[in-house]
mmCIF file of C-alpha atoms in Angstrom:
data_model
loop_
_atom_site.group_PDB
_atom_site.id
_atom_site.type_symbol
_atom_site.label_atom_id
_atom_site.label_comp_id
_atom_site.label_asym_id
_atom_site.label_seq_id
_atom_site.Cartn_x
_atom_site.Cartn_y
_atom_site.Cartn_z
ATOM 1 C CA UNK A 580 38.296 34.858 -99.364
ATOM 2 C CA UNK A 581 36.874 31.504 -101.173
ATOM 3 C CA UNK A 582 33.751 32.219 -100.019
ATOM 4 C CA UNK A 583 33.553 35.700 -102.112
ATOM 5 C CA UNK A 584 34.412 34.110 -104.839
ATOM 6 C CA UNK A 585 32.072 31.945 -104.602
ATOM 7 C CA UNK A 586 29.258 34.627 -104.090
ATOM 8 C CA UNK A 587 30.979 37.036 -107.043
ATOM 9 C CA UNK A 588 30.916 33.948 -109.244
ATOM 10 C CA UNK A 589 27.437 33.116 -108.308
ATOM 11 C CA UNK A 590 26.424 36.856 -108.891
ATOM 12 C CA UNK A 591 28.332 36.776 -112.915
ATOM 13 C CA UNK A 592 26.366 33.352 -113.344
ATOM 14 C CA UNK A 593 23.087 34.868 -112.007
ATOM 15 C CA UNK A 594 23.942 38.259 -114.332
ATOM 16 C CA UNK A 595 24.525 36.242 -117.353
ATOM 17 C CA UNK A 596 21.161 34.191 -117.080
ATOM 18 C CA UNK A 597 19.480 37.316 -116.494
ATOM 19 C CA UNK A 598 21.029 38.644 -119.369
ATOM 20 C CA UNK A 599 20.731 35.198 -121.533
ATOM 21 C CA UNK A 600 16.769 35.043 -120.568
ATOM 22 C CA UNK A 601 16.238 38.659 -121.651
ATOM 23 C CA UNK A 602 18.392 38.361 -125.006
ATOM 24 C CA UNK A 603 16.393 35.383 -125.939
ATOM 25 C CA UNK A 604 12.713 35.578 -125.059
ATOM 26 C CA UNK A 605 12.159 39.311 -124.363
ATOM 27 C CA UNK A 606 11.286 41.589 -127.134
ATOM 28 C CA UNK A 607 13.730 44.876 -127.327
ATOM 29 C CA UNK A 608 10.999 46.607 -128.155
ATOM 30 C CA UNK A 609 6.984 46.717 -127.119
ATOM 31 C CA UNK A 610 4.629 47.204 -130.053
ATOM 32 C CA UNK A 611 0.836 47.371 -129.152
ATOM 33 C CA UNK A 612 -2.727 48.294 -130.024
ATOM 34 C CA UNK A 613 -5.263 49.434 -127.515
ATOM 35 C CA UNK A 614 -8.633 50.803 -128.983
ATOM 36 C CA UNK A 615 -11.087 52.599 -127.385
ATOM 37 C CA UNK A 616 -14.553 54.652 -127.995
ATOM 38 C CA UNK A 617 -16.342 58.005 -126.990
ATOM 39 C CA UNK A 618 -19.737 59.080 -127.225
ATOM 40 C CA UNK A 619 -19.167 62.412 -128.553
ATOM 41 C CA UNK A 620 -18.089 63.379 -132.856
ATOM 42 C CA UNK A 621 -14.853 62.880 -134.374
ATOM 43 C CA UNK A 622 -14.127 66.768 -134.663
ATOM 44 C CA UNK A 623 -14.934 67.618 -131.160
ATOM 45 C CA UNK A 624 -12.572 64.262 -129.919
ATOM 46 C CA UNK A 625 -9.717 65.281 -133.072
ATOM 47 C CA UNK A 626 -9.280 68.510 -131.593
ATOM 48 C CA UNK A 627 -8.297 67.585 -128.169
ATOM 49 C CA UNK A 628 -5.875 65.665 -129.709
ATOM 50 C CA UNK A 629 -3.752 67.769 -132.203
ATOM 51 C CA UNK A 630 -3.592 70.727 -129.882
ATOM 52 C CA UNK A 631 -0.742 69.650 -127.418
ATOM 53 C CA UNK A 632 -1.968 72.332 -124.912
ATOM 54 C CA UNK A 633 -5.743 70.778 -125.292
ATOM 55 C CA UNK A 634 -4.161 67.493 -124.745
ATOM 56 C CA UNK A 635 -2.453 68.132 -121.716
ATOM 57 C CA UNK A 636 -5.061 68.970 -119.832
ATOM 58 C CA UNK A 637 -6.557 65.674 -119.644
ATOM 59 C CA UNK A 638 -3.777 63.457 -120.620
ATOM 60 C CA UNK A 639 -3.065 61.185 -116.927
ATOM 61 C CA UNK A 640 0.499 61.387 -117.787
ATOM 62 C CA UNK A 641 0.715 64.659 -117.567
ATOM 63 C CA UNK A 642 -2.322 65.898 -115.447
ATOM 64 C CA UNK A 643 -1.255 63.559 -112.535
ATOM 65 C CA UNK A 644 1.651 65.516 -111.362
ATOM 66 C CA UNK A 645 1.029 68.581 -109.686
ATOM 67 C CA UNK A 646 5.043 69.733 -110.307
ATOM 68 C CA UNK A 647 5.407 69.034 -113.903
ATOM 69 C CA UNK A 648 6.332 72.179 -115.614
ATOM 70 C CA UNK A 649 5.731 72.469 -119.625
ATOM 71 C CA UNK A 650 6.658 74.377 -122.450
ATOM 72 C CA UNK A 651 4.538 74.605 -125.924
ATOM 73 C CA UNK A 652 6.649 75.714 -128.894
ATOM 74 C CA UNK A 653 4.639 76.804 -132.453
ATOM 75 C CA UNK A 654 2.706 75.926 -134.489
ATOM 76 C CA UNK A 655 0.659 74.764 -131.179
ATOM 77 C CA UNK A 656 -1.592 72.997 -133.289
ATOM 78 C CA UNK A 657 -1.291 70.195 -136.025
ATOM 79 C CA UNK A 658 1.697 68.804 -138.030
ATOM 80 C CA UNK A 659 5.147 70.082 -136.594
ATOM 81 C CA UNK A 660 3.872 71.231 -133.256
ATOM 82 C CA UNK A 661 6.424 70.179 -129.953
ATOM 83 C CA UNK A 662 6.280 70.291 -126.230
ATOM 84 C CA UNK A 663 8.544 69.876 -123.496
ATOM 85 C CA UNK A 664 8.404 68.868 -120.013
ATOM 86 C CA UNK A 665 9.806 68.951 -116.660
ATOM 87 C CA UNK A 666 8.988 67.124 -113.472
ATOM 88 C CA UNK A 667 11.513 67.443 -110.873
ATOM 89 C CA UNK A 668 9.898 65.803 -107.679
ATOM 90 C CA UNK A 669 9.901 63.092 -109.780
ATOM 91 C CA UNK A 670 13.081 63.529 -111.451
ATOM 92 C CA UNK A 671 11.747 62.994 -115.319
ATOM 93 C CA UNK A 672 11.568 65.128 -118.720
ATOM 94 C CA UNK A 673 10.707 64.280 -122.080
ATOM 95 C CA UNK A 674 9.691 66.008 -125.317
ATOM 96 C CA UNK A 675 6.777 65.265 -127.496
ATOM 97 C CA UNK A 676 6.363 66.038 -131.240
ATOM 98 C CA UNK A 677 3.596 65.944 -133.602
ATOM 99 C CA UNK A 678 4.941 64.208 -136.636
ATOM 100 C CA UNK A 679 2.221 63.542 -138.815
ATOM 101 C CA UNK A 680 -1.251 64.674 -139.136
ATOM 102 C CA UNK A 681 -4.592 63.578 -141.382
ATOM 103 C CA UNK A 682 -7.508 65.375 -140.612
ATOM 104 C CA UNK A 683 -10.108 64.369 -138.401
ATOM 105 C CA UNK A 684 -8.259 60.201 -139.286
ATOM 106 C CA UNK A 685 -4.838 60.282 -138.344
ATOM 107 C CA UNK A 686 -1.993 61.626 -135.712
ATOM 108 C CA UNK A 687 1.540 60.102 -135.112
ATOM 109 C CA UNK A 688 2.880 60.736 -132.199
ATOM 110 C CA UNK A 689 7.092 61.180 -130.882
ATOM 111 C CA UNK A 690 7.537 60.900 -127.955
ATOM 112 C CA UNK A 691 11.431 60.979 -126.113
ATOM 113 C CA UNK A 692 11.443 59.847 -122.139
ATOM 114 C CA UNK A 693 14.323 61.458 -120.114
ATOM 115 C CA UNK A 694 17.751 60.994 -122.158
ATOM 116 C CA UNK A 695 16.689 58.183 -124.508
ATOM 117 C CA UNK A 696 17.463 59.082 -127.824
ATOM 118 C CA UNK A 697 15.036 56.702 -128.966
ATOM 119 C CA UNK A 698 11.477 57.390 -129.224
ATOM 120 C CA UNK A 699 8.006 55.970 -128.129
ATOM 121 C CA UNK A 700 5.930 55.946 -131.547
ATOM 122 C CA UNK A 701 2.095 56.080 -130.826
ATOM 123 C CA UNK A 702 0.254 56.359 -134.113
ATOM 124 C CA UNK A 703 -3.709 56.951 -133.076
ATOM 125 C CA UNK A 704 -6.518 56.864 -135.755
ATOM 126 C CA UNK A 705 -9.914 58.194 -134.881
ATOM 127 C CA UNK A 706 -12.910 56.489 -136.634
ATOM 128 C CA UNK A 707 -16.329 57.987 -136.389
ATOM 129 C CA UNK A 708 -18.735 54.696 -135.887
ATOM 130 C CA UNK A 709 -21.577 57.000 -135.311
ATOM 131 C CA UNK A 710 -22.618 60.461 -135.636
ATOM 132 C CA UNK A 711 -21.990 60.983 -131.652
ATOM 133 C CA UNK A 712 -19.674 58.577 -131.158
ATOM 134 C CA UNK A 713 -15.647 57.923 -132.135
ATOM 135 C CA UNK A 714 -13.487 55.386 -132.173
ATOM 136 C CA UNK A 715 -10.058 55.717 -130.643
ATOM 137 C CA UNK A 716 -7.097 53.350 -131.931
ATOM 138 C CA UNK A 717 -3.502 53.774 -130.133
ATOM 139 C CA UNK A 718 -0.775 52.239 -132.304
ATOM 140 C CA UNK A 719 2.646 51.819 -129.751
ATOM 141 C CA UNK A 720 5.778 51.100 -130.863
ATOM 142 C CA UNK A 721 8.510 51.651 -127.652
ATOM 143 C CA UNK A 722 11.824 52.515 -128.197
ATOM 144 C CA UNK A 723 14.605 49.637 -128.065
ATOM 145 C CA UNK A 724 16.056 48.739 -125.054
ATOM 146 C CA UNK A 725 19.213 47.155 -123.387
ATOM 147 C CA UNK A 726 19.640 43.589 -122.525
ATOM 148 C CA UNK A 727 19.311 44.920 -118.653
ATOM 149 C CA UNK A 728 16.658 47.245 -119.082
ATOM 150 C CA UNK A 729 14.034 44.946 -121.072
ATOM 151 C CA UNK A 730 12.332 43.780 -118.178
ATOM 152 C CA UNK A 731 10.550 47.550 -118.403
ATOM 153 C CA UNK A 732 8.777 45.422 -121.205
ATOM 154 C CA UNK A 733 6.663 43.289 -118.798
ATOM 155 C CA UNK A 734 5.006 46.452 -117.872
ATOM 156 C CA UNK A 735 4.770 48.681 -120.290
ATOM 157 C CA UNK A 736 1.582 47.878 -122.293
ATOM 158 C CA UNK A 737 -0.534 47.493 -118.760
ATOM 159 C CA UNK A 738 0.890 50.792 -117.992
ATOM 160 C CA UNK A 739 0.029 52.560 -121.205
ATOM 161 C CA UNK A 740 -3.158 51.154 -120.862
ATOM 162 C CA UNK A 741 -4.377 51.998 -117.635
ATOM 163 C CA UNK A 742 -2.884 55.771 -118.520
ATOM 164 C CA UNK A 743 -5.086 55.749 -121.502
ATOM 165 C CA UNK A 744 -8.191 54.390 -119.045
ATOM 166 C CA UNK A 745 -7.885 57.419 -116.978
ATOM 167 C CA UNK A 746 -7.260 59.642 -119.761
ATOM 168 C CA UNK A 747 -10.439 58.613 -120.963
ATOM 169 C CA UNK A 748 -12.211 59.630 -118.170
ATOM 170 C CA UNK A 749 -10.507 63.362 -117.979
ATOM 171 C CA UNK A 750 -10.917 62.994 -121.505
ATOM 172 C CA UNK A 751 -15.273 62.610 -121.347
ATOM 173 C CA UNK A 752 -15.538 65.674 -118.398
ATOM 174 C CA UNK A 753 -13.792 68.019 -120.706
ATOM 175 C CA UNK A 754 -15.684 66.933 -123.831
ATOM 176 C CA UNK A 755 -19.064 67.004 -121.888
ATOM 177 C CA UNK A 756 -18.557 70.332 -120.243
ATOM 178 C CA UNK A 757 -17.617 71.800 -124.054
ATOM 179 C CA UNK A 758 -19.711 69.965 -125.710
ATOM 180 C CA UNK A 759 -22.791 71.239 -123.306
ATOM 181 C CA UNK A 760 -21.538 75.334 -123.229
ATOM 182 C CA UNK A 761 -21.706 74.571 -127.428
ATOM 183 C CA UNK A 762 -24.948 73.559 -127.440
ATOM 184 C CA UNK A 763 -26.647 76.346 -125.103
ATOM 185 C CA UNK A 764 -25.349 79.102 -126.914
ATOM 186 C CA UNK A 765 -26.486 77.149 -130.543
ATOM 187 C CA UNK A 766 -29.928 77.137 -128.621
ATOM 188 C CA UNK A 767 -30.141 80.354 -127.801
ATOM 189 C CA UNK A 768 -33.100 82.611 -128.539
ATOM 190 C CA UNK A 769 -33.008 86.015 -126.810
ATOM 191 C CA UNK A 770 -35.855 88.021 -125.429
ATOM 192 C CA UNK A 771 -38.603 84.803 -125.673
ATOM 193 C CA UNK A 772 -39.644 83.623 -122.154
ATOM 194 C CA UNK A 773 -39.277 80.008 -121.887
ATOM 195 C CA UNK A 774 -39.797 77.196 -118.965
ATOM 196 C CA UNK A 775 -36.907 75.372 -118.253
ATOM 197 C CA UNK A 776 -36.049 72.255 -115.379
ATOM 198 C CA UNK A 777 -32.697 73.230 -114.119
ATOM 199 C CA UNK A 778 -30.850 70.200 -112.520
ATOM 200 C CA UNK A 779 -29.012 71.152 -109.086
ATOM 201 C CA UNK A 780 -25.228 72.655 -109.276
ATOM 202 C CA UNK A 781 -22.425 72.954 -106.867
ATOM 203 C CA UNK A 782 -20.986 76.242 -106.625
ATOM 204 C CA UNK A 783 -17.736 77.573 -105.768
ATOM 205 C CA UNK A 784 -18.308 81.709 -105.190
ATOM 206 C CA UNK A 785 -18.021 85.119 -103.099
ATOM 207 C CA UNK A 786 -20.798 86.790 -101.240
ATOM 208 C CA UNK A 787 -20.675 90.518 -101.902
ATOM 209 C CA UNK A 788 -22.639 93.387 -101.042
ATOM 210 C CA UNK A 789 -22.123 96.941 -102.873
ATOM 211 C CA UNK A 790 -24.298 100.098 -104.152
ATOM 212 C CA UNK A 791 -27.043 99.468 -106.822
ATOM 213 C CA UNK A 792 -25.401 102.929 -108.778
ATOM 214 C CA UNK A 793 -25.397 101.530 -111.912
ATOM 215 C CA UNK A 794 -21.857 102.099 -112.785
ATOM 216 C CA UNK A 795 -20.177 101.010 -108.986
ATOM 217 C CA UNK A 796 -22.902 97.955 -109.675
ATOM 218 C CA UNK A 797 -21.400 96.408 -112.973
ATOM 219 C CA UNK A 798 -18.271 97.153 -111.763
ATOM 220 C CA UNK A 799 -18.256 95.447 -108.992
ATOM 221 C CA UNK A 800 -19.696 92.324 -110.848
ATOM 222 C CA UNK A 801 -16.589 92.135 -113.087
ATOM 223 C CA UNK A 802 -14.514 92.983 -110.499
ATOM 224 C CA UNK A 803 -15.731 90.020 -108.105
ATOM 225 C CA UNK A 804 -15.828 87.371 -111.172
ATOM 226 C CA UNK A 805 -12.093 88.496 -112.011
ATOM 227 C CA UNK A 806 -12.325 87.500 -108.140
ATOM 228 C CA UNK A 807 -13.896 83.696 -108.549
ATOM 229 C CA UNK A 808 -12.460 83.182 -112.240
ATOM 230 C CA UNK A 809 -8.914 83.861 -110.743
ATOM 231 C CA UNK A 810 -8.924 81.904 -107.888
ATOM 232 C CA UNK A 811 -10.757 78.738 -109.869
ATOM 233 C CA UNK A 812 -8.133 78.684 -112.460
ATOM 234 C CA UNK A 813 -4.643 80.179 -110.728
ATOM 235 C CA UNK A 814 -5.435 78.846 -107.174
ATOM 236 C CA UNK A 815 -6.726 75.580 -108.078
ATOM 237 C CA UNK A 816 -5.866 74.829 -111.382
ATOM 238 C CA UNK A 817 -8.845 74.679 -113.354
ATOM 239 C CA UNK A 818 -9.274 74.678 -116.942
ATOM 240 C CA UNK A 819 -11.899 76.238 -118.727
ATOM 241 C CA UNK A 820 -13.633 73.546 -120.140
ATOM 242 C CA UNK A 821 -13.883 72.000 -116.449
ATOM 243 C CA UNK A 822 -16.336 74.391 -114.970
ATOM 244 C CA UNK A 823 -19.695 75.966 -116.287
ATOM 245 C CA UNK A 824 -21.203 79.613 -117.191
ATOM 246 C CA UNK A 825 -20.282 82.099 -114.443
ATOM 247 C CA UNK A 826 -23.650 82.900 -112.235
ATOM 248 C CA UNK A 827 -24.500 85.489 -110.132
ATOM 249 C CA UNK A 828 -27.471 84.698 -107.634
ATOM 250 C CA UNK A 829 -29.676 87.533 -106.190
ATOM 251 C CA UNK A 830 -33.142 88.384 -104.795
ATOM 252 C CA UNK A 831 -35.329 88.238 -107.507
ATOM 253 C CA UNK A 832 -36.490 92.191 -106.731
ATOM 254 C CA UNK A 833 -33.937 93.612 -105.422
ATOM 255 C CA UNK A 834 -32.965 95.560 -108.181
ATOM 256 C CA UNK A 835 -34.966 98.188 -106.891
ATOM 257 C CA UNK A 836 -33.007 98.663 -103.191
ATOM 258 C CA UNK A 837 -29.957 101.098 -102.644
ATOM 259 C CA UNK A 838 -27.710 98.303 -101.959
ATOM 260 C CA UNK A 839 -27.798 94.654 -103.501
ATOM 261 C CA UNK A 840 -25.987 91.733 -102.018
ATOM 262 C CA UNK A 841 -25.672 88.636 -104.288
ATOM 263 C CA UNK A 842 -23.210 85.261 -104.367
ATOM 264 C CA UNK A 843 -20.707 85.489 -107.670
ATOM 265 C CA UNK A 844 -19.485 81.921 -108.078
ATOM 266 C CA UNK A 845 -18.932 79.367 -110.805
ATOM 267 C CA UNK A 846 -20.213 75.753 -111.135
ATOM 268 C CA UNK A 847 -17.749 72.853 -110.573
ATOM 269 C CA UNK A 848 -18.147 68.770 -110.652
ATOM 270 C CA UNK A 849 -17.568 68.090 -106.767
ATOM 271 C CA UNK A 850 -16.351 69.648 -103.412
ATOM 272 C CA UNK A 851 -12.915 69.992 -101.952
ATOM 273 C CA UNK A 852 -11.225 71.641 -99.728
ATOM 274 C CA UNK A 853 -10.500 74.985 -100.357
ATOM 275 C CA UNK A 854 -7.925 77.585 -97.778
ATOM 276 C CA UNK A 855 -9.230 80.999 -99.156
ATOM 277 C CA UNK A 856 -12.403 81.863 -96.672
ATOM 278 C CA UNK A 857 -13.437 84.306 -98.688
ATOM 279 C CA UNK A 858 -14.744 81.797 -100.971
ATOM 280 C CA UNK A 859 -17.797 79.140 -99.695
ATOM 281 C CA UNK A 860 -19.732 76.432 -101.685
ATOM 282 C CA UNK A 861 -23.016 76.168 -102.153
ATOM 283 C CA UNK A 862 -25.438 73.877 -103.611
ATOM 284 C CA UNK A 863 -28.812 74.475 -105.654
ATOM 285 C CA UNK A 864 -31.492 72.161 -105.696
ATOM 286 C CA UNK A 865 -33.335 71.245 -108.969
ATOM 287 C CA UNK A 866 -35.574 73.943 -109.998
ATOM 288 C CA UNK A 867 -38.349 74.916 -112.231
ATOM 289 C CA UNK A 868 -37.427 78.362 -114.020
ATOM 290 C CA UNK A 869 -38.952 81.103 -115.852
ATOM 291 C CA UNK A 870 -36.308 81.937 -118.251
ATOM 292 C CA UNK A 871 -35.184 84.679 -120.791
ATOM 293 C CA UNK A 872 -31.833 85.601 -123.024
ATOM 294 C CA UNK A 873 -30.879 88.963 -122.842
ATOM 295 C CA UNK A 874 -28.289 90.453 -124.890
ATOM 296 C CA UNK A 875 -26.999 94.537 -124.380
ATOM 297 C CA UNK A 876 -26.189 96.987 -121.424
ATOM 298 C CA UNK A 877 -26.479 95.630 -117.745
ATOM 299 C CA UNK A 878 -29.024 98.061 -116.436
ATOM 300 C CA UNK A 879 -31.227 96.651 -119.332
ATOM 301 C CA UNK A 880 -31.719 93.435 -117.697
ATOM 302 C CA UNK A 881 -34.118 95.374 -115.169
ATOM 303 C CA UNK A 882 -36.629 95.277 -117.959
ATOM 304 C CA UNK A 883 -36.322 91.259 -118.462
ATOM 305 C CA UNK A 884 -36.702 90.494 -115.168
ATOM 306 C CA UNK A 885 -39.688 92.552 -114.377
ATOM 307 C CA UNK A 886 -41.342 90.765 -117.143
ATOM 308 C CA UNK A 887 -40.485 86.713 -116.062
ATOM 309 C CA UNK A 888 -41.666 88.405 -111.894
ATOM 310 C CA UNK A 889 -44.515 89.519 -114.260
ATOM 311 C CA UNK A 890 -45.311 86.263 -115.427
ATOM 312 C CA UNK A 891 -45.012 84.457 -112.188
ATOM 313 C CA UNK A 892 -47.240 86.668 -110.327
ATOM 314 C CA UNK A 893 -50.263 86.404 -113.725
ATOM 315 C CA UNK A 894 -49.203 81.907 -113.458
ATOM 316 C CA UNK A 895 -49.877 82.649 -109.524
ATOM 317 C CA UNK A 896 -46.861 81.247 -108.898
ATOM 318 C CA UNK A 897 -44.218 82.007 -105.896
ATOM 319 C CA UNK A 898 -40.216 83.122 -106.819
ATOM 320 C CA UNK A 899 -37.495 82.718 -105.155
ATOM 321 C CA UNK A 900 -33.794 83.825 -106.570
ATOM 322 C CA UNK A 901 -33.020 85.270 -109.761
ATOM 323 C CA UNK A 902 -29.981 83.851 -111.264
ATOM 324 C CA UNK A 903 -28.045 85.449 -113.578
ATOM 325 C CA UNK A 904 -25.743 83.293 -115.368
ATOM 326 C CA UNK A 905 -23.030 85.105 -117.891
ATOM 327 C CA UNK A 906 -22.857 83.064 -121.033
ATOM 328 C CA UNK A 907 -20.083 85.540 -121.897
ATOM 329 C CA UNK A 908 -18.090 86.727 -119.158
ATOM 330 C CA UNK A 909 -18.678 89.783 -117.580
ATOM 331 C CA UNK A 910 -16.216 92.769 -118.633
ATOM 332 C CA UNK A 911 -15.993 96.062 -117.824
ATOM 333 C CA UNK A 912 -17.338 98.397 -120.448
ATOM 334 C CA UNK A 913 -18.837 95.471 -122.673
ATOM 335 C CA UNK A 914 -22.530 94.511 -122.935
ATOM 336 C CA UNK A 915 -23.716 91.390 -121.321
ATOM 337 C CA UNK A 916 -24.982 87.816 -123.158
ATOM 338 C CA UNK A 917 -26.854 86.622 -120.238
ATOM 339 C CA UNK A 918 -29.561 83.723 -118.947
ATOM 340 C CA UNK A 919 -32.004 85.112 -116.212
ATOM 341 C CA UNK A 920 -33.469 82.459 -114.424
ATOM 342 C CA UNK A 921 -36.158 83.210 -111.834
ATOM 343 C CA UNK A 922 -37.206 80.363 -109.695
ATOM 344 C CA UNK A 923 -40.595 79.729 -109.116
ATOM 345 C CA UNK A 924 -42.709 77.096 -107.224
ATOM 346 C CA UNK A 925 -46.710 76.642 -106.499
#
């Protein structure tokens, strides 16, 4: 019996030095400043920011759970906007609130963790330091804590921080994938045969074969990039901004046969495993391309791409595939906006 009390009065000794320690040289509270920059404007890096729906989609807090479960509430954009989420695998919830909002400068954050009624504050300022580049300020103020709990505060900032590093990086894929769709269609210039170095591309598609009736053709098209789009963004998850122009690779001439085969796919970053075998990757090598815009019904395109085959038969060049990437996607009794690329090579 003495020797439990010993060991209970050992443990209340032990408890109140704990306690003692944290009361006197822990902070209740964490406050914190971690700054960081992007090489792309303030407006494009502003708006991932002040729409919560945007910002989940890169965010590591929230994109690193593939069972969180989240609800957007209106306005979804700006000053007044809210979220909430679930995670249940890993037993958390929290809401998060736009407070305050300045344009292009300014966001303040609230955020509450699980059943704490008091709030993580992140204030975040955005400073353009150059036309294509921003600079990223996170203000953090966490919410008090017990005498018992403020050890949390020995971690919190390198936490926060190595969030924010791999947000960054989510953060720079979506931004350059936007950023680059943006530009082509700003550069467009429809009907003019240009020259263009294509980089390679890894694609995720279908390969299809169907009648060349020009109806059943077009149809089918939509129908298998309903197909791809589906499966890319249900199946596994991808975002729009994560992923480039829909393309549609064919024999350059085959336009002319009773029944066309062709590979409907979408570009992605990098290769993983996939359990649909319908759908395959495949790669294409850096090309050089004779290249047109064409804009209007999808028989039309026949025209376009007789006149870049045209061209590489006067340059005595060879051809390979004709790709035909949607810059708009393909729908069912719409025209097409579309790049036709034909290979060539000496």
């Amino acid at each position: 019996m003495r020797f439990f009390k010993v060991i209970a009065v050992f443990i209340v000794l032990l408890g109140g030095a704990y306690a003692a320690s944290m009361y006197y040289f822990v902070d209740e509270s964490k406050n914190f400043k971690i700054v960081k920059e992007i090489d792309y404007p303030v407006d494009k890096v502003f708006s991932q920011f002040n729409n919560l729906q945007q910002f989940t989609r890169w965010n590591n807090f929230f994109t690193s759970s593939p069972t969180i479960d989240i609800d957007y509430y209106t306005p979804y954009e700006g000053q007044g906007s809210s979220m909430s989420y679930v995670d249940k695998k890993n037993d958390t919830d929290g809401e998060m609130f736009i407070r305050y909002q300045n344009m292009n400068k300014t966001l303040r954050y609230q955020l509450f963790e699980d059943e704490n009624e008091n709030p993580t504050l992140v204030d975040v300022k955005f400073k353009p330091v150059a036309p294509e580049k921003t600079q990223i300020i996170w203000y953090v103020s966490t919410p008090k804590l017990s005498v018992f709990r403020r050890v949390e505060n020995f971690w919190t900032e390198d936490r926060f921080a190595e969030n924010i590093d791999k947000s960054m990086t989510n953060l720079k894929n979506v931004l350059g994938n936007k950023v680059e769709k943006d530009n082509k269609m700003a550069a467009i210039k429809y009907d003019s045969l240009m020259v263009e170095k294509e980089d390679s591309q890894l694609l995720l598609g279908i390969n299809v074969s169907t009648s060349n009736k020009k109806d059943a053709l077009y149809r089918n098209v939509v129908m298998n990039y309903n197909k791809v789009y589906n499966y890319v963004t249900m199946d596994l998850g991808k975002k729009d901004d994560e992923f480039g122009y829909p393309m549609m690779i064919t024999d350059a001439d085959n336009y002319k046969d009773k029944e066309v085969s062709y590979f409907m796919a979408i570009p992605l970053s990098k290769k993983f495993g996939i359990t649909d075998n319908n759908f395959s990757f495949r790669t294409i090598n850096a090309t050089e391309n004779y290249v047109m815009y064409y804009k209007g019904t999808y028989e039309g395109r026949v025209k376009a791409i007789q006149q870049l085959i045209q061209k590489a038969k006067k340059d005595e060049m060879r051809f390979g595939d004709i790709y035909q990437t949607f810059v708009e996607r393909p729908m069912e009794g719409q025209e097409v906006n579309m790049k036709l690329s034909l290979s060539v090579f000496k």
